[in-house]
């Protein structure tokens, strides 16, 4: 196991290029997997319902996101997401999660970059052929995942 905390700025620029609201804390390389531990660096976030900005933290949780492979090693981002408290009286939402719109979509298990690659693979091949291609590219996605995403697309 190799811990590369001194190269956090290198990994920050490599994995999170153009994403300003994420800070890399540690990078660990073990048996073909690069684990990147990161957290949000914004001091406050806007409530998605009322739009008011709040800085009171209610709780935090970990998200595990797959990213594009680097040098034939799979990349997993362990992202600490904070939940903020919305104190607006007439707002129906009491807590809300810190948004990472440039990095991933809500509830997604992969980054936006990997999502774009998967979109191209599923439209070109889908099914078993797409699953074989993703395994060759260094990230495994099941055939049913690709098929479900094709079926979820709107009709042209």
N, CA, C and O atoms as a DFTB+ gen file, in Angstrom:
624 C
 N C O
     1  1       0.848      -1.177       0.000
     2  2       0.000       0.000       0.000
     3  2       0.888       1.232       0.000
     4  3       1.856       1.318       0.756
     5  1       0.548       2.179      -0.853
     6  2       1.335       3.390      -0.996
     7  2       0.427       4.588      -0.798
     8  3      -0.567       4.740      -1.509
     9  1       0.758       5.439       0.161
    10  2      -0.033       6.629       0.422
    11  2       0.718       7.826      -0.133
    12  3       1.878       8.055       0.208
    13  1       0.053       8.585      -0.986
    14  2       0.697       9.724      -1.641
    15  2       0.053      11.028      -1.219
    16  3      -0.632      11.665      -2.018
    17  1       0.260      11.437       0.025
    18  2      -0.329      12.684       0.481
    19  2       0.469      13.887      -0.001
    20  3      -0.089      14.978      -0.120
    21  1       1.742      13.723      -0.280
    22  2       2.551      14.850      -0.722
    23  2       2.206      15.263      -2.138
    24  3       2.471      16.399      -2.531
    25  1       1.614      14.354      -2.918
    26  2       1.255      14.649      -4.287
    27  2      -0.224      14.973      -4.447
    28  3      -0.784      14.801      -5.530
    29  1      -0.856      15.437      -3.381
    30  2      -2.289      15.721      -3.430
    31  2      -2.611      16.796      -4.463
    32  3      -3.638      16.713      -5.136
    33  1      -1.759      17.793      -4.598
    34  2      -2.029      18.839      -5.595
    35  2      -1.923      18.295      -7.012
    36  3      -2.652      18.738      -7.899
    37  1      -1.009      17.326      -7.240
    38  2      -0.909      16.683      -8.543
    39  2      -2.190      15.936      -8.866
    40  3      -2.737      16.081      -9.959
    41  1      -2.680      15.125      -7.906
    42  2      -3.910      14.372      -8.123
    43  2      -5.102      15.303      -8.229
    44  3      -6.037      15.035      -8.984
    45  1      -5.075      16.398      -7.477
    46  2      -6.148      17.376      -7.558
    47  2      -6.260      17.935      -8.970
    48  3      -7.364      18.089      -9.491
    49  1      -5.117      18.239      -9.597
    50  2      -5.148      18.782     -10.951
    51  2      -5.427      17.699     -11.987
    52  3      -5.973      18.000     -13.049
    53  1      -5.065      16.443     -11.707
    54  2      -5.261      15.359     -12.664
    55  2      -6.695      14.849     -12.663
    56  3      -7.312      14.740     -13.723
    57  1      -7.229      14.537     -11.499
    58  2      -8.564      13.952     -11.404
    59  2      -9.649      15.019     -11.408
    60  3     -10.698      14.830     -12.025
    61  1      -9.414      16.134     -10.730
    62  2     -10.437      17.161     -10.572
    63  2     -10.107      18.418     -11.366
    64  3     -10.324      19.528     -10.879
    65  1      -9.591      18.263     -12.571
    66  2      -9.246      19.403     -13.417
    67  2     -10.508      20.181     -13.778
    68  3     -11.435      19.619     -14.362
    69  1     -10.551      21.455     -13.440
    70  2     -11.693      22.303     -13.742
    71  2     -12.813      22.235     -12.720
    72  3     -13.837      22.898     -12.884
    73  1     -12.636      21.443     -11.662
    74  2     -13.648      21.341     -10.610
    75  2     -13.094      22.058      -9.393
    76  3     -12.168      21.572      -8.744
    77  1     -13.663      23.211      -9.085
    78  2     -13.100      24.071      -8.053
    79  2     -13.550      23.735      -6.636
    80  3     -12.860      24.081      -5.677
    81  1     -14.691      23.067      -6.485
    82  2     -15.258      22.898      -5.155
    83  2     -14.879      21.594      -4.462
    84  3     -15.546      21.195      -3.507
    85  1     -13.819      20.916      -4.922
    86  2     -13.382      19.648      -4.326
    87  2     -11.918      19.770      -3.917
    88  3     -11.095      20.306      -4.660
    89  1     -11.606      19.266      -2.730
    90  2     -10.245      19.300      -2.206
    91  2      -9.786      17.870      -1.938
    92  3     -10.467      17.125      -1.233
    93  1      -8.637      17.478      -2.494
    94  2      -8.094      16.136      -2.303
    95  2      -7.374      16.072      -0.967
    96  3      -6.509      16.897      -0.673
    97  1      -7.741      15.081      -0.158
    98  2      -7.102      14.910       1.147
    99  2      -5.993      13.869       1.105
   100  3      -4.924      14.076       1.681
   101  1      -6.241      12.748       0.426
   102  2      -5.250      11.682       0.365
   103  2      -5.488      10.830      -0.871
   104  3      -6.602      10.752      -1.388
   105  1      -4.420      10.195      -1.331
   106  2      -4.482       9.264      -2.456
   107  2      -3.764       7.997      -2.029
   108  3      -2.618       8.047      -1.580
   109  1      -4.436       6.861      -2.168
   110  2      -3.878       5.575      -1.789
   111  2      -3.922       4.649      -2.995
   112  3      -4.959       4.517      -3.646
   113  1      -2.795       4.007      -3.292
   114  2      -2.719       3.070      -4.402
   115  2      -2.499       1.673      -3.834
   116  3      -1.500       1.419      -3.161
   117  1      -3.445       0.762      -4.110
   118  2      -3.323      -0.609      -3.644
   119  2      -3.837      -1.566      -4.707
   120  3      -4.979      -1.446      -5.150
   121  1      -3.013      -2.507      -5.119
   122  2      -3.401      -3.617      -5.987
   123  2      -4.228      -3.184      -7.195
   124  3      -5.296      -3.743      -7.445
   125  1      -3.752      -2.212      -7.932
   126  2      -4.411      -1.809      -9.161
   127  2      -5.569      -0.856      -8.993
   128  3      -6.285      -0.589      -9.958
   129  1      -5.777      -0.335      -7.804
   130  2      -6.861       0.608      -7.549
   131  2      -6.292       1.874      -6.920
   132  3      -5.514       1.814      -5.968
   133  1      -6.689       3.006      -7.460
   134  2      -6.311       4.300      -6.894
   135  2      -7.516       4.822      -6.124
   136  3      -8.560       5.095      -6.716
   137  1      -7.380       4.960      -4.815
   138  2      -8.442       5.495      -3.969
   139  2      -8.117       6.950      -3.660
   140  3      -7.096       7.252      -3.043
   141  1      -8.989       7.840      -4.092
   142  2      -8.820       9.264      -3.857
   143  2      -9.836       9.688      -2.799
   144  3     -11.042       9.539      -2.996
   145  1      -9.351      10.212      -1.688
   146  2     -10.216      10.712      -0.626
   147  2     -10.331      12.218      -0.797
   148  3      -9.327      12.931      -0.800
   149  1     -11.570      12.700      -0.941
   150  2     -11.787      14.125      -1.206
   151  2     -12.987      14.620      -0.410
   152  3     -13.794      13.835       0.090
   153  1     -13.083      15.935      -0.309
   154  2     -14.224      16.572       0.357
   155  2     -14.477      17.933      -0.281
   156  3     -13.608      18.495      -0.948
   157  1     -15.654      18.439      -0.069
   158  2     -16.003      19.761      -0.578
   159  2     -15.289      20.835       0.205
   160  3     -15.041      20.687       1.402
   161  1     -14.961      21.916      -0.473
   162  2     -14.244      22.984       0.213
   163  2     -15.055      24.267       0.335
   164  3     -14.559      25.261       0.864
   165  1     -16.290      24.260      -0.144
   166  2     -17.133      25.450      -0.015
   167  2     -17.580      25.601       1.439
   168  3     -17.859      24.609       2.114
   169  1     -17.645      26.836       1.914
   170  2     -18.039      27.066       3.301
   171  2     -19.550      27.059       3.471
   172  3     -20.045      26.875       4.583
   173  1     -20.289      27.258       2.385
   174  2     -21.743      27.245       2.451
   175  2     -22.299      26.705       1.141
   176  3     -21.575      26.541       0.160
   177  1     -23.605      26.432       1.146
   178  2     -24.266      25.940      -0.057
   179  2     -25.671      26.519      -0.112
   180  3     -26.257      26.858       0.916
   181  1     -26.202      26.628      -1.321
   182  2     -27.539      27.186      -1.522
   183  2     -28.579      26.077      -1.477
   184  3     -28.382      25.004      -2.047
   185  1     -29.669      26.341      -0.808
   186  2     -30.779      25.402      -0.732
   187  2     -31.410      25.286      -2.125
   188  3     -31.678      26.308      -2.758
   189  1     -31.649      24.074      -2.611
   190  2     -32.217      23.919      -3.954
   191  2     -33.664      24.404      -4.064
   192  3     -34.120      24.699      -5.169
   193  1     -34.396      24.496      -2.954
   194  2     -35.791      24.943      -3.014
   195  2     -35.931      26.454      -2.888
   196  3     -36.568      27.088      -3.729
   197  1     -35.342      27.040      -1.842
   198  2     -35.532      28.479      -1.623
   199  2     -34.385      29.324      -2.168
   200  3     -34.556      30.527      -2.363
   201  1     -33.217      28.723      -2.420
   202  2     -32.086      29.446      -2.991
   203  2     -31.241      30.202      -1.987
   204  3     -30.254      30.830      -2.372
   205  1     -31.596      30.163      -0.710
   206  2     -30.811      30.856       0.315
   207  2     -29.553      30.059       0.620
   208  3     -29.566      28.828       0.601
   209  1     -28.469      30.770       0.900
   210  2     -27.191      30.132       1.195
   211  2     -27.055      29.937       2.701
   212  3     -27.301      30.855       3.483
   213  1     -26.654      28.716       3.098
   214  2     -26.526      28.387       4.511
   215  2     -25.190      27.704       4.764
   216  3     -24.647      27.026       3.891
   217  1     -24.662      27.895       5.987
   218  2     -23.384      27.285       6.341
   219  2     -23.474      26.380       7.569
   220  3     -22.447      25.885       8.034
   221  1     -24.667      26.153       8.104
   222  2     -24.835      25.254       9.247
   223  2     -24.843      23.811       8.752
   224  3     -25.703      23.417       7.964
   225  1     -23.869      23.028       9.227
   226  2     -23.733      21.642       8.790
   227  2     -24.540      20.745       9.725
   228  3     -24.383      20.793      10.945
   229  1     -25.404      19.931       9.132
   230  2     -26.218      18.992       9.898
   231  2     -25.483      17.668      10.105
   232  3     -25.463      17.125      11.210
   233  1     -24.881      17.157       9.030
   234  2     -24.244      15.852       9.070
   235  2     -23.369      15.718       7.829
   236  3     -23.325      16.625       6.998
   237  1     -22.686      14.610       7.701
   238  2     -21.936      14.325       6.479
   239  2     -21.990      12.823       6.222
   240  3     -22.233      12.030       7.132
   241  1     -21.760      12.451       4.973
   242  2     -21.758      11.046       4.590
   243  2     -20.755      10.852       3.471
   244  3     -20.286      11.818       2.869
   245  1     -20.428       9.596       3.195
   246  2     -19.440       9.260       2.162
   247  2     -20.142       8.773       0.903
   248  3     -21.071       7.968       0.968
   249  1     -19.692       9.267      -0.235
   250  2     -20.117       8.740      -1.529
   251  2     -18.914       8.071      -2.171
   252  3     -17.785       8.547      -2.052
   253  1     -19.169       6.967      -2.851
   254  2     -18.117       6.224      -3.542
   255  2     -18.405       6.329      -5.026
   256  3     -19.407       5.803      -5.511
   257  1     -17.523       7.012      -5.750
   258  2     -17.711       7.274      -7.169
   259  2     -16.618       6.612      -7.987
   260  3     -15.438       6.730      -7.659
   261  1     -17.001       5.918      -9.049
   262  2     -16.012       5.396      -9.991
   263  2     -15.667       6.495     -10.978
   264  3     -16.516       7.306     -11.346
   265  1     -14.402       6.513     -11.406
   266  2     -13.945       7.483     -12.392
   267  2     -13.202       6.737     -13.489
   268  3     -12.993       5.527     -13.398
   269  1     -12.809       7.459     -14.517
   270  2     -12.046       6.871     -15.607
   271  2     -10.731       6.313     -15.079
   272  3     -10.134       6.905     -14.180
   273  1     -10.267       5.183     -15.618
   274  2      -9.003       4.600     -15.142
   275  2      -7.803       5.459     -15.533
   276  3      -7.824       6.172     -16.536
   277  1      -6.761       5.368     -14.715
   278  2      -5.499       6.055     -14.969
   279  2      -4.395       5.007     -15.025
   280  3      -4.197       4.260     -14.067
   281  1      -3.682       4.950     -16.133
   282  2      -2.562       4.026     -16.302
   283  2      -2.964       2.601     -15.945
   284  3      -2.270       1.922     -15.187
   285  1      -4.072       2.158     -16.488
   286  2      -4.597       0.807     -16.299
   287  2      -4.939       0.484     -14.849
   288  3      -4.973      -0.687     -14.469
   289  1      -5.192       1.500     -14.042
   290  2      -5.611       1.303     -12.662
   291  2      -6.972       1.959     -12.488
   292  3      -7.185       3.088     -12.929
   293  1      -7.896       1.247     -11.840
   294  2      -9.214       1.821     -11.626
   295  2      -9.124       2.914     -10.562
   296  3      -8.322       2.831      -9.631
   297  1      -9.951       3.926     -10.716
   298  2      -9.951       5.065      -9.809
   299  2     -11.290       5.106      -9.087
   300  3     -12.347       5.082      -9.718
   301  1     -11.238       5.167      -7.763
   302  2     -12.428       5.279      -6.933
   303  2     -12.271       6.527      -6.079
   304  3     -11.265       6.698      -5.390
   305  1     -13.270       7.392      -6.128
   306  2     -13.251       8.631      -5.347
   307  2     -14.158       8.439      -4.141
   308  3     -15.345       8.147      -4.286
   309  1     -13.595       8.605      -2.957
   310  2     -14.356       8.564      -1.712
   311  2     -14.619      10.016      -1.331
   312  3     -13.747      10.692      -0.784
   313  1     -15.816      10.484      -1.622
   314  2     -16.166      11.895      -1.479
   315  2     -17.010      12.094      -0.224
   316  3     -18.066      11.480      -0.074
   317  1     -16.541      12.953       0.672
   318  2     -17.303      13.304       1.859
   319  2     -18.246      14.445       1.498
   320  3     -17.810      15.524       1.098
   321  1     -19.534      14.193       1.643
   322  2     -20.570      15.165       1.291
   323  2     -21.222      15.649       2.580
   324  3     -21.610      14.845       3.428
   325  1     -21.339      16.950       2.720
   326  2     -21.982      17.514       3.902
   327  2     -23.460      17.779       3.637
   328  3     -23.852      18.120       2.521
   329  1     -24.269      17.619       4.673
   330  2     -25.678      17.991       4.611
   331  2     -25.833      19.282       5.408
   332  3     -25.419      19.364       6.564
   333  1     -26.430      20.277       4.783
   334  2     -26.628      21.579       5.417
   335  2     -28.066      21.710       5.904
   336  3     -28.964      21.028       5.409
   337  1     -28.273      22.587       6.872
   338  2     -29.595      22.867       7.420
   339  2     -30.129      24.135       6.779
   340  3     -29.452      25.164       6.772
   341  1     -31.340      24.068       6.239
   342  2     -32.009      25.254       5.698
   343  2     -32.913      25.813       6.792
   344  3     -33.826      25.132       7.258
   345  1     -32.660      27.036       7.193
   346  2     -33.403      27.645       8.300
   347  2     -34.475      28.620       7.833
   348  3     -35.019      29.367       8.646
   349  1     -34.786      28.628       6.554
   350  2     -35.855      29.490       6.063
   351  2     -37.191      28.950       6.566
   352  3     -37.451      27.750       6.478
   353  1     -38.031      29.829       7.090
   354  2     -39.283      29.403       7.722
   355  2     -40.243      28.706       6.769
   356  3     -40.816      27.675       7.120
   357  1     -40.427      29.248       5.572
   358  2     -41.435      28.698       4.660
   359  2     -40.848      27.709       3.647
   360  3     -41.538      27.329       2.702
   361  1     -39.619      27.291       3.818
   362  2     -39.000      26.333       2.898
   363  2     -39.401      24.910       3.302
   364  3     -39.282      24.552       4.474
   365  1     -39.873      24.095       2.354
   366  2     -40.281      22.727       2.706
   367  2     -39.103      21.795       2.985
   368  3     -39.294      20.716       3.547
   369  1     -37.915      22.184       2.611
   370  2     -36.747      21.338       2.789
   371  2     -36.023      21.750       4.071
   372  3     -35.700      22.923       4.261
   373  1     -35.771      20.771       4.953
   374  2     -35.078      21.076       6.209
   375  2     -33.570      20.893       6.081
   376  3     -32.798      21.674       6.636
   377  1     -33.152      19.866       5.355
   378  2     -31.734      19.644       5.106
   379  2     -31.531      19.391       3.620
   380  3     -32.447      18.965       2.916
   381  1     -30.322      19.659       3.159
   382  2     -29.987      19.418       1.762
   383  2     -28.509      19.084       1.665
   384  3     -27.700      19.516       2.486
   385  1     -28.173      18.304       0.643
   386  2     -26.796      17.857       0.458
   387  2     -26.000      18.879      -0.335
   388  3     -26.536      19.621      -1.158
   389  1     -24.727      18.893      -0.065
   390  2     -23.787      19.746      -0.787
   391  2     -23.753      19.317      -2.259
   392  3     -23.506      18.145      -2.545
   393  1     -23.993      20.233      -3.191
   394  2     -24.017      19.829      -4.603
   395  2     -22.608      19.763      -5.196
   396  3     -21.742      20.578      -4.878
   397  1     -22.407      18.783      -6.056
   398  2     -21.166      18.652      -6.819
   399  2     -21.532      18.504      -8.288
   400  3     -21.277      17.466      -8.897
   401  1     -22.125      19.536      -8.849
   402  2     -22.686      19.476     -10.202
   403  2     -21.626      19.205     -11.265
   404  3     -21.914      18.526     -12.251
   405  1     -20.419      19.713     -11.092
   406  2     -19.373      19.499     -12.089
   407  2     -18.777      18.103     -12.003
   408  3     -18.241      17.600     -12.990
   409  1     -18.862      17.474     -10.847
   410  2     -18.230      16.170     -10.637
   411  2     -19.166      15.010     -10.928
   412  3     -18.765      14.048     -11.583
   413  1     -20.405      15.079     -10.454
   414  2     -21.328      13.957     -10.577
   415  2     -22.762      14.442     -10.457
   416  3     -23.016      15.575     -10.047
   417  1     -23.687      13.582     -10.815
   418  2     -25.111      13.864     -10.667
   419  2     -25.580      13.334      -9.312
   420  3     -24.937      12.452      -8.742
   421  1     -26.683      13.853      -8.794
   422  2     -27.193      13.298      -7.539
   423  2     -27.511      11.814      -7.679
   424  3     -28.061      11.380      -8.691
   425  1     -27.170      11.059      -6.677
   426  2     -27.396       9.613      -6.579
   427  2     -26.569       8.782      -7.562
   428  3     -26.695       7.557      -7.561
   429  1     -25.746       9.384      -8.383
   430  2     -24.940       8.630      -9.350
   431  2     -23.786       7.943      -8.634
   432  3     -23.321       8.407      -7.593
   433  1     -23.335       6.845      -9.197
   434  2     -22.221       6.101      -8.621
   435  2     -20.956       6.248      -9.449
   436  3     -19.985       5.522      -9.242
   437  1     -20.968       7.184     -10.382
   438  2     -19.803       7.432     -11.220
   439  2     -19.724       8.912     -11.532
   440  3     -20.701       9.646     -11.385
   441  1     -18.555       9.338     -11.963
   442  2     -18.347      10.743     -12.274
   443  2     -18.983      11.098     -13.614
   444  3     -19.362      10.221     -14.390
   445  1     -19.091      12.377     -13.865
   446  2     -19.662      12.847     -15.123
   447  2     -18.803      12.417     -16.302
   448  3     -19.328      12.069     -17.360
   449  1     -17.471      12.438     -16.124
   450  2     -16.572      12.013     -17.211
   451  2     -16.808      10.560     -17.587
   452  3     -16.910      10.233     -18.770
   453  1     -16.895       9.692     -16.599
   454  2     -17.165       8.288     -16.873
   455  2     -18.561       8.110     -17.450
   456  3     -18.781       7.239     -18.291
   457  1     -19.497       8.926     -17.005
   458  2     -20.856       8.867     -17.531
   459  2     -20.920       9.164     -19.015
   460  3     -21.687       8.532     -19.742
   461  1     -20.116      10.128     -19.479
   462  2     -20.085      10.448     -20.912
   463  2     -19.524       9.281     -21.731
   464  3     -20.024       8.984     -22.817
   465  1     -18.500       8.631     -21.216
   466  2     -17.933       7.478     -21.919
   467  2     -18.950       6.339     -21.953
   468  3     -19.128       5.701     -22.990
   469  1     -19.615       6.079     -20.829
   470  2     -20.623       5.022     -20.785
   471  2     -21.785       5.319     -21.725
   472  3     -22.353       4.406     -22.323
   473  1     -22.134       6.581     -21.854
   474  2     -23.206       6.960     -22.774
   475  2     -22.851       6.591     -24.214
   476  3     -23.687       6.075     -24.956
   477  1     -21.625       6.857     -24.591
   478  2     -21.196       6.517     -25.956
   479  2     -21.150       5.001     -26.169
   480  3     -21.544       4.507     -27.226
   481  1     -20.670       4.267     -25.164
   482  2     -20.588       2.813     -25.282
   483  2     -21.982       2.209     -25.344
   484  3     -22.239       1.329     -26.165
   485  1     -22.873       2.665     -24.497
   486  2     -24.203       2.047     -24.476
   487  2     -24.992       2.343     -25.734
   488  3     -25.794       1.513     -26.162
   489  1     -24.787       3.510     -26.344
   490  2     -25.488       3.808     -27.586
   491  2     -24.897       3.044     -28.763
   492  3     -25.616       2.700     -29.701
   493  1     -23.603       2.778     -28.724
   494  2     -22.965       2.070     -29.831
   495  2     -23.145       0.565     -29.726
   496  3     -23.401      -0.095     -30.733
   497  1     -23.015       0.007     -28.519
   498  2     -22.989      -1.446     -28.399
   499  2     -24.044      -2.022     -27.468
   500  3     -24.670      -3.033     -27.787
   501  1     -24.247      -1.380     -26.309
   502  2     -25.157      -1.882     -25.269
   503  2     -24.829      -3.326     -24.907
   504  3     -23.796      -3.835     -25.343
   505  1     -25.645      -3.986     -24.147
   506  2     -25.569      -5.405     -23.831
   507  2     -24.201      -5.989     -23.554
   508  3     -23.336      -5.342     -22.964
   509  1     -24.020      -7.223     -23.990
   510  2     -22.788      -7.965     -23.710
   511  2     -21.572      -7.366     -24.397
   512  3     -20.487      -7.326     -23.817
   513  1     -21.743      -6.900     -25.627
   514  2     -20.606      -6.307     -26.340
   515  2     -20.121      -5.053     -25.619
   516  3     -18.914      -4.835     -25.517
   517  1     -21.030      -4.232     -25.123
   518  2     -20.646      -3.044     -24.362
   519  2     -19.961      -3.399     -23.062
   520  3     -19.003      -2.738     -22.662
   521  1     -20.446      -4.448     -22.391
   522  2     -19.816      -4.891     -21.144
   523  2     -18.398      -5.388     -21.396
   524  3     -17.497      -5.126     -20.600
   525  1     -18.195      -6.112     -22.511
   526  2     -16.846      -6.576     -22.838
   527  2     -15.921      -5.404     -23.146
   528  3     -14.757      -5.407     -22.745
   529  1     -16.437      -4.399     -23.859
   530  2     -15.621      -3.230     -24.188
   531  2     -15.245      -2.454     -22.931
   532  3     -14.094      -2.039     -22.791
   533  1     -16.181      -2.252     -22.022
   534  2     -15.851      -1.516     -20.799
   535  2     -14.829      -2.257     -19.959
   536  3     -13.998      -1.630     -19.301
   537  1     -14.876      -3.591     -19.970
   538  2     -13.863      -4.359     -19.240
   539  2     -12.490      -4.166     -19.869
   540  3     -11.492      -4.069     -19.154
   541  1     -12.426      -4.110     -21.193
   542  2     -11.156      -3.877     -21.879
   543  2     -10.646      -2.462     -21.650
   544  3      -9.436      -2.240     -21.622
   545  1     -11.551      -1.502     -21.486
   546  2     -11.155      -0.111     -21.255
   547  2     -10.715       0.146     -19.815
   548  3     -10.140       1.194     -19.522
   549  1     -10.980      -0.797     -18.920
   550  2     -10.484      -0.659     -17.550
   551  2     -11.538      -0.345     -16.519
   552  3     -11.198      -0.144     -15.353
   553  1     -12.798      -0.293     -16.888
   554  2     -13.869      -0.098     -15.913
   555  2     -14.992      -1.067     -16.273
   556  3     -15.449      -1.117     -17.415
   557  1     -15.413      -1.815     -15.300
   558  2     -16.412      -2.852     -15.550
   559  2     -17.813      -2.304     -15.319
   560  3     -18.103      -1.696     -14.289
   561  1     -18.663      -2.534     -16.296
   562  2     -20.073      -2.189     -16.188
   563  2     -20.851      -3.393     -16.707
   564  3     -20.524      -3.944     -17.758
   565  1     -21.862      -3.792     -15.980
   566  2     -22.650      -4.954     -16.377
   567  2     -23.509      -4.688     -17.605
   568  3     -23.866      -3.546     -17.895
   569  1     -23.832      -5.755     -18.318
   570  2     -24.627      -5.620     -19.544
   571  2     -26.018      -5.088     -19.244
   572  3     -26.562      -4.309     -20.026
   573  1     -26.600      -5.496     -18.123
   574  2     -27.946      -5.025     -17.801
   575  2     -27.948      -3.543     -17.434
   576  3     -28.930      -2.849     -17.697
   577  1     -26.881      -3.055     -16.841
   578  2     -26.777      -1.629     -16.558
   579  2     -26.799      -0.838     -17.858
   580  3     -27.504       0.165     -17.968
   581  1     -26.038      -1.283     -18.828
   582  2     -26.017      -0.609     -20.124
   583  2     -27.382      -0.689     -20.805
   584  3     -27.850       0.306     -21.359
   585  1     -28.020      -1.844     -20.771
   586  2     -29.332      -2.003     -21.400
   587  2     -30.404      -1.154     -20.711
   588  3     -31.244      -0.553     -21.381
   589  1     -30.376      -1.103     -19.375
   590  2     -31.341      -0.270     -18.645
   591  2     -31.210       1.190     -19.027
   592  3     -32.207       1.898     -19.163
   593  1     -29.965       1.640     -19.200
   594  2     -29.749       3.036     -19.549
   595  2     -30.188       3.334     -20.985
   596  3     -30.646       4.438     -21.278
   597  1     -30.051       2.363     -21.865
   598  2     -30.537       2.551     -23.241
   599  2     -32.065       2.614     -23.239
   600  3     -32.657       3.447     -23.924
   601  1     -32.696       1.736     -22.473
   602  2     -34.158       1.720     -22.431
   603  2     -34.720       2.969     -21.736
   604  3     -35.862       3.352     -21.993
   605  1     -33.941       3.601     -20.868
   606  2     -34.404       4.791     -20.180
   607  2     -34.317       6.052     -21.031
   608  3     -34.864       7.089     -20.656
   609  1     -33.638       5.976     -22.168
   610  2     -33.521       7.133     -23.044
   611  2     -34.880       7.492     -23.651
   612  3     -35.679       6.600     -23.937
   613  1     -35.150       8.777     -23.850
   614  2     -36.429       9.164     -24.477
   615  2     -36.441       8.763     -25.954
   616  3     -35.392       8.678     -26.593
   617  1     -37.628       8.521     -26.480
   618  2     -37.754       8.183     -27.897
   619  2     -37.372       9.382     -28.743
   620  3     -37.703      10.517     -28.401
   621  1     -36.667       9.134     -29.866
   622  2     -36.254      10.263     -30.723
   623  2     -37.446      10.867     -31.452
   624  3     -37.286      11.822     -32.213
